Short mmCIF file of C-alpha atoms in Angstrom, two decimals:
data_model
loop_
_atom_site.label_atom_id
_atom_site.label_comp_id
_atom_site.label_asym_id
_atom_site.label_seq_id
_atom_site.Cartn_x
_atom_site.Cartn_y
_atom_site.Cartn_z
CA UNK A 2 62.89 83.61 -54.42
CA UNK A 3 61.97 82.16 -50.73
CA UNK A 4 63.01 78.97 -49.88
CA UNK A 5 60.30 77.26 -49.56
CA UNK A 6 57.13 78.92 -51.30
CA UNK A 7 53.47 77.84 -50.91
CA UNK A 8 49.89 79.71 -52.14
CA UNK A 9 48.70 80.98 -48.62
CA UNK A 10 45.16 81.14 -49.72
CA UNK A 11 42.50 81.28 -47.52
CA UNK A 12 40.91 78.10 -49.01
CA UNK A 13 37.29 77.65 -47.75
CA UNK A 14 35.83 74.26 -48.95
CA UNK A 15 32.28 72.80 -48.25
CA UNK A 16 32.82 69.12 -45.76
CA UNK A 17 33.27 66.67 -47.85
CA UNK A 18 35.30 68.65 -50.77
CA UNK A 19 38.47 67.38 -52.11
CA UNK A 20 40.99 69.81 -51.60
CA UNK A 21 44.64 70.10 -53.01
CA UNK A 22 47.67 72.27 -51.58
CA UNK A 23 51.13 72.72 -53.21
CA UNK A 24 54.56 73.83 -52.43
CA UNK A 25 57.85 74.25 -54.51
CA UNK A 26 61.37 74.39 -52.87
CA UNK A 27 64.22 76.32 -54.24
CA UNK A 28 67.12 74.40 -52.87
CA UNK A 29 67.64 70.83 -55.17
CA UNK A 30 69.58 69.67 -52.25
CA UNK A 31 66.97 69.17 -49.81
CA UNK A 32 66.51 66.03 -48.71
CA UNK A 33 63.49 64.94 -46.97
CA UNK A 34 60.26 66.95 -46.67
CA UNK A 35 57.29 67.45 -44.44
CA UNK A 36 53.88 68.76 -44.25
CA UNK A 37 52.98 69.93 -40.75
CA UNK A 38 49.24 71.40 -38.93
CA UNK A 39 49.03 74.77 -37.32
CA UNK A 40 45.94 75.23 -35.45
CA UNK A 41 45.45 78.32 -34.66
CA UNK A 42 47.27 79.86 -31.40
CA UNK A 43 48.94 76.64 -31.22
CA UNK A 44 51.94 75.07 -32.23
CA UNK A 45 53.02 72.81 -35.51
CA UNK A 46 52.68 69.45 -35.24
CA UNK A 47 53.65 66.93 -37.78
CA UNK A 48 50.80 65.57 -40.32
CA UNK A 49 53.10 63.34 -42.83
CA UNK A 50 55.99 62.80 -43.96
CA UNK A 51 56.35 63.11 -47.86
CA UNK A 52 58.47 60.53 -50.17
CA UNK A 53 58.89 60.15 -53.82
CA UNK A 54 56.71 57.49 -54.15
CA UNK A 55 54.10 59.09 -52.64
CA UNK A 56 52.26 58.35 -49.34
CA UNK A 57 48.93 58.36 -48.36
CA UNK A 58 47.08 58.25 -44.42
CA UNK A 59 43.52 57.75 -44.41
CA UNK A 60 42.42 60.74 -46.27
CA UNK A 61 46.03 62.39 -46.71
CA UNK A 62 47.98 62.09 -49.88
CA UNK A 63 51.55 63.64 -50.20
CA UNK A 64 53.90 63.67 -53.04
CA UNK A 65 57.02 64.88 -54.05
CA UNK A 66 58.54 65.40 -57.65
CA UNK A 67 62.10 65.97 -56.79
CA UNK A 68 62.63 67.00 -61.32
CA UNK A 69 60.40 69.95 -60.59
CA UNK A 70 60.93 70.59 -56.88
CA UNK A 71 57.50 70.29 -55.93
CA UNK A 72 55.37 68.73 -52.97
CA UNK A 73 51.84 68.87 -52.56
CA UNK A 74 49.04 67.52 -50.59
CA UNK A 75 45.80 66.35 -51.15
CA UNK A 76 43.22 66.26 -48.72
CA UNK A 77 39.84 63.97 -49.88
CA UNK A 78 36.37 64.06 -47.83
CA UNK A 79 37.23 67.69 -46.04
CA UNK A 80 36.38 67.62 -42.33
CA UNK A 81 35.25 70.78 -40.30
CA UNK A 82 38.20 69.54 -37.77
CA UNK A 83 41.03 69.66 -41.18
CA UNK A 84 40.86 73.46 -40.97
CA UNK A 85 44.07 74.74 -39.97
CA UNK A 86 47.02 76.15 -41.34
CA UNK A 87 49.14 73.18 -43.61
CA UNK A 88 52.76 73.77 -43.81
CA UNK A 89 54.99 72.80 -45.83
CA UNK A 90 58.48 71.51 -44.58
CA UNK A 91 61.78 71.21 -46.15
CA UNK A 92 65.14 70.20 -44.42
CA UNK A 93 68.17 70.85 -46.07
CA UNK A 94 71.17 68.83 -45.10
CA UNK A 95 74.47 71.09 -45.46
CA UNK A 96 77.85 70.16 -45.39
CA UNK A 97 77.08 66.54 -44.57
CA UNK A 98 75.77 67.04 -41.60
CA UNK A 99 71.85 66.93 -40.96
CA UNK A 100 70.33 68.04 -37.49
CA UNK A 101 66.77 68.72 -38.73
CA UNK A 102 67.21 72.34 -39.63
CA UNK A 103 63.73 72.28 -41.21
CA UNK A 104 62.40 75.41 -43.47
CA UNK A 105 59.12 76.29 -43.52
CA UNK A 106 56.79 77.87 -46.05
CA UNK A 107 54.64 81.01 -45.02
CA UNK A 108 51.39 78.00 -44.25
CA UNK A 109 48.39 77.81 -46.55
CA UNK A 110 45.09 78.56 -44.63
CA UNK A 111 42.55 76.19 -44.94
CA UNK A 112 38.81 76.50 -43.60
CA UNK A 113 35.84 73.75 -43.94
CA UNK A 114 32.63 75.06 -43.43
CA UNK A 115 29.77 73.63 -43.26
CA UNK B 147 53.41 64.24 -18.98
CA UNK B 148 53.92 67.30 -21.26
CA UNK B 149 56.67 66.00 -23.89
CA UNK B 150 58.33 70.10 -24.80
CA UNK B 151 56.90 72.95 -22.52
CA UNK B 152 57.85 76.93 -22.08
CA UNK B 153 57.66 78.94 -20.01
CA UNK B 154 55.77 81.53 -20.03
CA UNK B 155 53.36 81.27 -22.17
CA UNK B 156 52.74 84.80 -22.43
CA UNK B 157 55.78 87.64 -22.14
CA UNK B 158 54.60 91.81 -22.05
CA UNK B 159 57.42 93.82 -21.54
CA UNK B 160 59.17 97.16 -22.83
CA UNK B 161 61.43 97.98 -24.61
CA UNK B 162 64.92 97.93 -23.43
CA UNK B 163 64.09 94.96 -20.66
CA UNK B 164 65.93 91.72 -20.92
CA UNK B 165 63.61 88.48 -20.95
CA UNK B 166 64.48 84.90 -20.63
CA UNK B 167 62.29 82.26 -21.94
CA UNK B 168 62.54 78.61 -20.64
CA UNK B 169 62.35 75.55 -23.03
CA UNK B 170 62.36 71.69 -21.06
CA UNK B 171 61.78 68.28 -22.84
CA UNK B 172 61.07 64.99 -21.43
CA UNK B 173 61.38 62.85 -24.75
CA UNK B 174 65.06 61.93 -23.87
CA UNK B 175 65.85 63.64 -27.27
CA UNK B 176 69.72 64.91 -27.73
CA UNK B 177 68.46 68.04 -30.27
CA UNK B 178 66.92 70.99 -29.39
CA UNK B 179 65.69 73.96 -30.92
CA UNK B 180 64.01 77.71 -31.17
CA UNK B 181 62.11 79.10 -33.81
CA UNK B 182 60.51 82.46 -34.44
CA UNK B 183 57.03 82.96 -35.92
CA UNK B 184 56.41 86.48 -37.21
CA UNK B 185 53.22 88.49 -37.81
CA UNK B 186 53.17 87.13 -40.98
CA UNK B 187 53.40 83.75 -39.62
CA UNK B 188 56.70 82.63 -41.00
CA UNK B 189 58.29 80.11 -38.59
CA UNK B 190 62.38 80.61 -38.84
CA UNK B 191 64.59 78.33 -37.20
CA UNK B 192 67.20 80.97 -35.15
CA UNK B 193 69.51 78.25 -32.88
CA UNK B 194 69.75 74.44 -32.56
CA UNK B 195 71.46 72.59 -29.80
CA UNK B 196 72.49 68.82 -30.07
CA UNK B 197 73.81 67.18 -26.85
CA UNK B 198 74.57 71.02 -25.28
CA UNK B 199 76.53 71.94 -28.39
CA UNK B 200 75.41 74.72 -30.20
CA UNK B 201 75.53 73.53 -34.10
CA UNK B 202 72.85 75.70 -36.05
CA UNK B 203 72.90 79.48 -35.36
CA UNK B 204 71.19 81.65 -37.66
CA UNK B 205 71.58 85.22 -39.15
CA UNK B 206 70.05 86.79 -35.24
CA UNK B 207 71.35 89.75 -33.51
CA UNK B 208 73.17 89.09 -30.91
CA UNK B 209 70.93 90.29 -28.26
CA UNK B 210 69.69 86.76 -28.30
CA UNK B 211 71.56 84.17 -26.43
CA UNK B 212 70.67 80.59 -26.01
CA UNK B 213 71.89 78.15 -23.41
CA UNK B 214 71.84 74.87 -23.07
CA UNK B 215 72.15 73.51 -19.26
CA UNK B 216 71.85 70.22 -20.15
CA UNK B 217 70.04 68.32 -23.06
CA UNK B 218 66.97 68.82 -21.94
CA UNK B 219 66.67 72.48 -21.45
CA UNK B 220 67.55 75.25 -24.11
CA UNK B 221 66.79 78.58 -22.53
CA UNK B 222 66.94 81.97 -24.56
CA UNK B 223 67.98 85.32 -23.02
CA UNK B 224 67.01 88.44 -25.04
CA UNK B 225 68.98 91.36 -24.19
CA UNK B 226 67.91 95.09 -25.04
CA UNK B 227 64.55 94.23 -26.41
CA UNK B 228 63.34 96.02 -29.02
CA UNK B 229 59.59 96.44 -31.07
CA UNK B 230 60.65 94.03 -33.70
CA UNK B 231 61.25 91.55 -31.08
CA UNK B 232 57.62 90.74 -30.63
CA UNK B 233 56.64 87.33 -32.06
CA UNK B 234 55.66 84.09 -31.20
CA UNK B 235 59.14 81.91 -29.94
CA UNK B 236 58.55 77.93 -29.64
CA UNK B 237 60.85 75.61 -28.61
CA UNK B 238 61.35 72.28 -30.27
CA UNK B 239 63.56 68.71 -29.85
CA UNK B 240 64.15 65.90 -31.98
CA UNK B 241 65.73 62.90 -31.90
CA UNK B 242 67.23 62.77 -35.51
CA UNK B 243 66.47 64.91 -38.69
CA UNK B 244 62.94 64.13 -38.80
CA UNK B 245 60.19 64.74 -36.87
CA UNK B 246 60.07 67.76 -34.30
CA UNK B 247 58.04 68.03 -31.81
CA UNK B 248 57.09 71.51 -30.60
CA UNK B 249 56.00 73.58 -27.43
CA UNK B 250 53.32 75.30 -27.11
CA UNK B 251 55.09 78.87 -27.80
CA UNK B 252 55.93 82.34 -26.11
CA UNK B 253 53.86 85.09 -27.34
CA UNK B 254 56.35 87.66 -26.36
CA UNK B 255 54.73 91.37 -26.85
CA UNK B 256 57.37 94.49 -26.63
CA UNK B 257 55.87 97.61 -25.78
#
């Protein structure tokens, strides 16, 4: 089972579609968790940051459900300029020591057409 | 004012040459890494560096070789380099465990 495992899609959505991405994580130690943006050619960059309560920015909402080891993302009002790859990020911490080693799932592809 | 460049941006070479990719950041951050992104687009971490210490160092042959010159620079030396080789490297740093921030990548091609 991967370590991090997300649906890589494509997704294509009209502008202005809600659209909804999910990720589960195999390791019930990890402790904080991420969803990054890959444009393409480019690199990752951070989007959010995801916490148990949930968190939303503007348009974004993340949540995490540490019981079933899930994360997802929700993405309301689709803009042409959302499509990218969405990643999502885990980061284990082992042996008490945490430097950010941060595991990625394979990206789920996301396209907003007009 | 480029926070985490490489250099170069763009690596063609054959097989059996040995490369060296540069990796610089200017975000005063003690931890550096490198990560490989496949054809398949999986990004894998494969070293971290905090403060010019090596601490993470994953399952990689050991035709790679990072080095840290200071905490700003993480360079990686491929030795031997083979077809599977070809990938996309980036560099990243961070300050603690959370965000990273990345370069803009090698797209390293082994003929």
């Amino acid at each position: 089972r991967k370590e991090v495992e997300q649906d890589p899609g494509p997704f294509n959505v009209p502008e202005g579609a809600t659209v909804a991405f999910n990720c589960t994580y195999s390791n019930s130690a990890s402790q904080s968790f991420f969803w990054y943006r890959q444009d393409c050619r480019k690199e990752p960059k951070l989007l959010m940051s995801v916490y148990s309560s949930g968190n939303e920015d503007g348009r974004f909402t993340a949540q995490l459900n540490r019981a079933s080891q899930y994360i997802s993302l929700l993405i309301r009002d689709s803009k042409l300029s959302d499509s990218a790859t969405y990643l999502c990020v885990v980061n284990f911490n082992a042996g008490g020591t945490s430097y950010g080693k941060l595991t990625f799932g394979q990206g789920t592809i996301l396209t907003v057409h007009p | 004012d480029t926070a985490v460049s490489q250099t170069p941006k763009y690596l063609v070479t054959q097989m059996g040459n040995d490369k060296s990719i540069k990796c610089e950041q200017n975000l005063g951050h003690d931890t550096m890494y490198w990560y490989k992104q496949d054809s398949k687009k999986f990004l894998k971490i494969m070293f971290s560096y905090n403060n010019k210490e090596l601490i993470i160092n994953e399952t990689v042959p050991n035709r790679f070789s990072p080095k840290s010159p200071d905490k700003a620079h993480l360079n990686l030396h491929i030795n031997s380099l083979e077809l599977g080789d070809s990938a996309v490297y980036f560099c990243a740093s961070s300050s603690d465990s959370y965000e990273q921030y990345f370069g803009p990548g090698t797209r390293l091609t082994v003929t």
